[in-house]
């Protein structure tokens, strides 16, 4: 392995958890060190016997107190038997989870009953899911990209990308996928990546663009440009995949978000803002941002979580810190926003904060570390490292 590859791999070790969007193959994990953001892995999994049913079991109330019962209550919990690695997505009253075992579950979002499962052609751990009103798109660690119908789970199309799929985004009739691969050349290893575009209806590949490093941030689309993070920020034309511009600070880009005129990015050293048109720097803030995932942007504020115990909001126009708060727990997910509240998962459970000043509204403990978190209609859906899917009403 070259020195440059070693440096990139070292950054990858700090960049994303195994169970986040960019979970890697065992081989890639060894090289890229994909674990928790402090360089360790702590995923609890259970290998299911091939003859064992995939149907989850309803759980009793998980161990651990609910810290603020007056502000939150557990609606339901389902044991999946293995950790979840994709943010829960709610569509038409159903919440969708993907698992490390490769099964996709659909639960009634309000009551928690299992509605369906998808296991057809299981090709490995699910690394990301995107859902529209009729179709579920999923990427796997093995490189399998699939689309299946929500109503009957019939597979609509499938393609094999050959590399771990690290993130999915769709816009109109196009699905964008980022990948991470390990390339062996003359006995030396290097990290590779691609961004690909597919027709959502038939799976026809529209274009594929190689990148300087692995795509670790979820692709983000704005107008006629798709933005991705590797060891630099890359702006690509949505129609052709041609590179508009590249820019960066020499470290792994962990997340990106787009505003009207400005692009925001995070790495291990902090946050910076760039002009969407050409990638020129607008401002920079030194702040440890290690919890992984795209930063959350709303109402002129940019919200991020650190690898220590802090959540913070930054003025998107100036880069000035609006507030910082210590949640007394290590964040393990990106920040997810509603109109008034910022939510983050941690090693101890879910924390809800007032968006205006960072005051903690409530905490809710679950058995394992929170791997993934989503919010819909006032309900917080999480998946933890013990393989439990939990719905919490705030």
XYZ file of C-alpha atoms in Angstrom:
394
model
C 0.000 0.000 0.000
C 1.408 3.396 -0.954
C 1.975 6.206 1.545
C -0.759 8.275 -0.100
C -3.193 5.373 0.098
C -2.233 4.902 3.735
C -3.066 8.525 4.458
C -6.430 8.232 2.737
C -7.226 4.993 4.547
C -6.331 6.620 7.855
C -8.833 9.351 7.114
C -11.444 6.787 6.141
C -11.004 5.161 9.538
C -12.192 8.342 11.153
C -14.893 9.174 8.674
C -17.863 6.803 8.818
C -19.237 4.070 11.077
C -19.676 0.512 9.794
C -23.405 0.720 10.117
C -23.854 4.069 8.404
C -24.529 4.539 4.712
C -21.012 3.546 3.787
C -20.605 0.211 5.559
C -17.899 -1.802 3.823
C -17.126 -5.381 2.894
C -14.915 -7.292 5.281
C -12.005 -6.795 2.895
C -12.657 -3.083 2.539
C -13.138 -2.734 6.284
C -9.693 -4.149 6.846
C -8.175 -1.659 4.442
C -10.398 1.333 5.013
C -10.920 0.726 8.718
C -14.574 1.599 8.541
C -15.721 1.618 12.151
C -17.071 4.128 14.565
C -15.837 7.659 14.114
C -13.064 7.171 16.674
C -11.586 4.322 14.658
C -13.193 1.402 16.488
C -16.024 -0.932 15.619
C -18.799 -1.756 18.031
C -21.588 -3.302 15.998
C -23.510 -6.123 17.637
C -24.802 -8.620 15.090
C -26.274 -12.092 15.106
C -25.947 -14.378 12.123
C -29.364 -15.830 11.334
C -29.604 -19.502 10.444
C -30.659 -19.919 6.788
C -33.693 -21.925 7.885
C -34.740 -19.333 10.446
C -37.647 -17.042 9.571
C -36.842 -13.417 8.883
C -39.951 -12.311 10.709
C -39.041 -10.045 13.644
C -40.326 -10.499 17.138
C -42.030 -7.746 19.092
C -39.966 -6.784 22.095
C -40.854 -5.946 25.645
C -39.835 -2.500 26.804
C -36.049 -2.449 26.296
C -33.819 -2.149 29.342
C -32.904 1.348 30.401
C -35.013 4.240 31.614
C -36.819 6.755 29.496
C -35.192 9.909 30.792
C -38.049 12.314 30.082
C -41.303 10.346 29.991
C -43.338 13.533 30.077
C -41.895 14.565 26.717
C -41.494 11.276 24.867
C -42.900 7.773 24.909
C -42.063 4.557 23.125
C -44.783 3.597 20.661
C -43.377 0.230 19.657
C -40.203 -1.808 19.291
C -39.344 -4.688 16.983
C -36.349 -6.988 17.294
C -34.775 -7.628 13.888
C -32.106 -9.947 15.275
C -29.298 -8.013 13.586
C -28.215 -4.385 13.421
C -29.800 -1.880 11.081
C -27.561 0.199 8.873
C -29.859 2.460 6.855
C -31.838 5.477 8.064
C -35.529 4.563 8.442
C -37.689 5.945 5.628
C -41.452 6.462 5.945
C -43.725 6.259 2.904
C -47.512 5.933 2.796
C -47.791 4.866 6.459
C -44.978 2.300 6.286
C -41.496 2.688 7.794
C -38.761 0.877 5.889
C -35.585 -0.565 7.469
C -32.635 -2.305 5.800
C -30.432 -4.698 7.778
C -26.900 -6.063 7.858
C -28.381 -9.480 7.007
C -29.678 -8.072 3.731
C -33.397 -8.184 4.533
C -35.595 -5.110 4.064
C -38.532 -4.785 6.482
C -41.671 -2.710 6.219
C -43.576 -1.929 9.443
C -46.796 -0.080 10.070
C -45.367 3.292 11.086
C -47.952 3.922 13.825
C -48.515 0.465 15.297
C -45.304 -1.421 14.513
C -46.814 -4.538 12.947
C -44.748 -6.092 10.200
C -46.361 -5.328 6.841
C -43.865 -7.025 4.522
C -40.286 -8.195 3.985
C -38.067 -8.194 0.914
C -35.442 -10.915 0.587
C -35.607 -11.797 -3.088
C -32.138 -12.351 -4.469
C -30.513 -11.279 -1.184
C -27.064 -10.104 -2.231
C -25.655 -8.907 1.084
C -25.919 -6.157 3.691
C -28.072 -3.151 2.822
C -26.049 0.073 2.951
C -28.609 2.679 1.851
C -32.258 3.001 0.841
C -34.187 5.603 -1.125
C -37.980 5.458 -1.493
C -40.517 7.205 -3.709
C -44.282 6.701 -3.747
C -44.118 3.355 -5.563
C -40.571 2.002 -5.481
C -37.810 1.147 -2.999
C -34.240 1.580 -4.270
C -31.493 -0.083 -2.276
C -27.728 -0.420 -2.397
C -25.728 -3.254 -0.910
C -22.221 -3.704 0.383
C -21.672 -6.260 -2.368
C -22.349 -3.609 -5.017
C -25.840 -4.770 -5.935
C -28.193 -1.913 -6.832
C -31.862 -2.913 -6.837
C -35.349 -1.490 -7.242
C -38.532 -3.232 -6.102
C -42.205 -2.308 -6.062
C -43.731 -1.182 -2.776
C -47.081 -2.829 -3.419
C -45.988 -6.413 -4.164
C -42.177 -6.347 -3.627
C -41.584 -7.493 -7.210
C -38.057 -6.668 -8.327
C -38.159 -4.066 -11.081
C -34.485 -4.010 -11.986
C -31.013 -4.799 -10.675
C -27.413 -3.946 -11.559
C -24.072 -5.086 -10.141
C -21.646 -2.217 -9.624
C -18.759 -4.324 -8.293
C -18.033 -1.954 -5.385
C -19.663 -1.125 -2.069
C -22.543 1.307 -2.575
C -22.102 4.116 -0.085
C -25.081 6.382 -0.718
C -28.203 6.867 -2.851
C -30.197 9.935 -3.860
C -32.922 10.300 -6.445
C -34.184 13.410 -8.196
C -37.056 13.358 -10.666
C -36.437 10.248 -12.795
C -32.758 9.755 -11.943
C -31.152 7.713 -9.153
C -27.589 8.651 -8.151
C -25.252 6.195 -6.424
C -21.807 6.611 -4.869
C -19.347 3.738 -4.450
C -16.194 2.688 -2.632
C -13.806 0.079 -4.022
C -10.326 -1.263 -3.420
C -8.098 -1.491 -6.494
C -5.025 -3.729 -6.626
C -2.313 -2.594 -9.045
C 1.132 -4.236 -9.185
C 0.724 -5.527 -5.658
C -0.348 -2.166 -4.225
C -3.816 -1.186 -3.017
C -5.646 2.061 -3.588
C -9.118 3.360 -2.803
C -11.395 4.101 -5.734
C -14.851 5.559 -6.174
C -17.513 6.346 -8.740
C -20.713 8.313 -9.008
C -23.336 6.735 -11.271
C -26.720 7.840 -12.600
C -29.618 5.485 -13.416
C -33.057 5.815 -14.946
C -35.409 5.053 -12.056
C -37.993 3.355 -14.290
C -35.907 0.706 -16.051
C -32.480 0.832 -14.386
C -30.704 1.990 -17.534
C -27.305 3.423 -16.579
C -27.073 6.968 -17.903
C -23.475 7.672 -16.957
C -20.648 6.730 -14.565
C -17.842 9.051 -13.450
C -14.672 7.899 -11.683
C -13.602 9.951 -8.660
C -10.243 10.587 -7.020
C -11.281 8.630 -3.931
C -14.185 6.778 -2.385
C -17.549 8.555 -2.355
C -18.291 8.816 1.368
C -20.978 11.473 1.497
C -24.482 10.888 0.215
C -24.876 12.544 -3.216
C -26.833 15.801 -3.097
C -28.615 17.268 -6.136
C -29.281 20.949 -6.745
C -30.533 22.122 -10.123
C -28.409 20.568 -12.861
C -25.534 19.608 -10.548
C -24.915 16.643 -8.242
C -22.377 17.175 -5.432
C -20.380 14.374 -3.806
C -17.641 14.190 -1.191
C -14.488 12.081 -1.565
C -11.054 13.371 -0.556
C -12.398 16.500 -2.242
C -15.748 17.955 -3.206
C -16.799 17.116 -6.744
C -19.520 18.916 -8.717
C -20.894 16.889 -11.654
C -23.382 17.716 -14.393
C -26.563 15.726 -13.774
C -27.123 15.110 -17.463
C -23.697 13.795 -18.472
C -21.619 13.225 -15.319
C -18.994 15.664 -16.580
C -16.976 17.379 -13.850
C -17.813 21.064 -13.352
C -15.266 21.693 -10.620
C -13.432 20.093 -7.698
C -12.270 21.561 -4.421
C -11.338 20.557 -0.907
C -8.982 20.844 2.012
C -6.965 17.647 1.612
C -9.056 15.509 3.968
C -12.004 13.160 3.609
C -15.293 15.003 3.059
C -17.833 13.472 5.437
C -20.966 15.327 4.395
C -22.351 18.023 2.111
C -25.466 20.193 2.089
C -26.662 22.746 -0.450
C -28.350 26.100 -0.060
C -29.566 28.565 -2.655
C -26.123 29.840 -3.669
C -23.794 28.061 -1.275
C -22.513 24.536 -0.723
C -21.531 23.397 2.777
C -19.117 20.595 3.619
C -17.774 18.918 6.743
C -14.561 17.041 7.443
C -12.611 16.045 10.551
C -11.351 19.614 10.925
C -14.614 21.516 10.723
C -17.113 23.098 8.360
C -16.622 25.255 5.312
C -18.842 27.024 2.799
C -18.193 27.202 -0.941
C -19.744 28.957 -3.903
C -21.913 26.455 -5.784
C -20.876 27.960 -9.091
C -17.122 27.397 -8.874
C -16.191 25.885 -5.492
C -14.415 28.980 -4.161
C -14.319 29.209 -0.369
C -16.745 31.594 1.374
C -15.893 30.867 5.004
C -14.383 28.186 7.250
C -14.995 27.170 10.862
C -12.652 24.939 12.836
C -14.861 22.508 14.703
C -14.573 18.749 15.193
C -17.334 17.160 13.111
C -17.036 13.386 13.317
C -20.518 11.936 13.683
C -20.816 11.262 9.939
C -23.506 12.041 7.433
C -24.564 15.206 5.674
C -24.991 18.325 7.847
C -28.570 19.511 8.359
C -29.494 22.874 6.820
C -32.673 24.836 7.557
C -33.728 28.457 7.978
C -30.219 29.834 7.540
C -28.663 27.547 10.138
C -26.333 24.578 9.668
C -26.515 21.850 12.338
C -23.757 19.303 13.021
C -22.740 16.774 15.673
C -19.191 16.127 16.885
C -17.390 12.975 17.905
C -17.148 14.179 21.501
C -20.513 15.187 22.969
C -21.444 18.437 21.276
C -24.209 19.567 18.948
C -24.015 22.984 17.356
C -25.628 25.436 14.967
C -23.684 27.746 12.642
C -24.998 30.760 10.750
C -25.014 29.563 7.136
C -24.249 33.013 5.732
C -21.401 34.081 7.976
C -20.062 30.902 9.589
C -20.521 32.380 13.070
C -21.464 29.856 15.732
C -25.069 30.433 16.840
C -24.975 27.971 19.722
C -23.149 24.918 20.989
C -24.482 22.398 23.475
C -23.070 19.433 25.369
C -25.501 16.492 25.339
C -23.395 14.403 27.750
C -23.326 11.529 25.263
C -21.322 10.651 22.168
C -23.328 11.352 18.995
C -23.557 8.416 16.585
C -25.822 9.794 13.829
C -26.188 12.956 11.830
C -28.601 15.629 13.078
C -32.192 15.352 11.797
C -34.491 18.382 11.904
C -38.166 19.189 12.243
C -39.650 22.692 12.376
C -38.680 23.302 16.000
C -36.459 20.407 17.095
C -33.075 18.900 16.284
C -32.687 15.162 16.937
C -29.510 13.134 17.182
C -28.777 9.516 18.048
C -26.036 8.643 20.501
C -24.399 5.737 22.275
C -26.987 6.234 25.036
C -30.197 6.850 23.084
C -31.992 9.720 21.352
C -31.594 13.373 22.331
C -34.040 16.104 21.239
C -32.896 19.740 21.342
C -34.553 23.092 20.770
C -33.316 24.332 17.395
C -33.157 27.960 18.509
C -30.758 27.616 21.438
C -29.761 23.953 21.824
C -31.662 23.407 25.068
C -32.337 19.696 25.631
C -36.048 18.944 25.392
C -35.881 15.241 26.226
C -33.791 12.077 26.135
C -34.927 8.552 25.406
C -32.804 5.502 26.205
C -32.712 2.365 24.055
C -30.719 -0.857 24.657
C -27.957 -0.364 22.071
C -26.091 2.436 20.382
C -28.261 4.329 17.878
C -27.067 3.484 14.374
C -29.716 5.254 12.319
C -32.436 7.833 12.911
C -35.331 9.316 10.963
C -38.297 11.524 11.847
C -41.761 11.655 10.304
C -44.987 13.186 11.577
C -43.668 13.813 15.084
C -42.436 10.230 15.484
C -38.732 9.402 15.786
C -37.718 6.073 14.247
C -34.356 4.558 15.170
C -32.371 1.391 14.658
C -29.794 0.322 17.205
C -26.701 -1.887 17.358
C -28.671 -4.630 19.145
C -30.897 -5.041 16.097
C -33.933 -3.256 17.514
C -36.199 -0.941 15.554
C -37.902 1.576 17.852
C -40.563 4.250 17.318
C -40.660 7.136 19.797
C -43.422 9.732 19.963
C -42.268 13.209 20.901
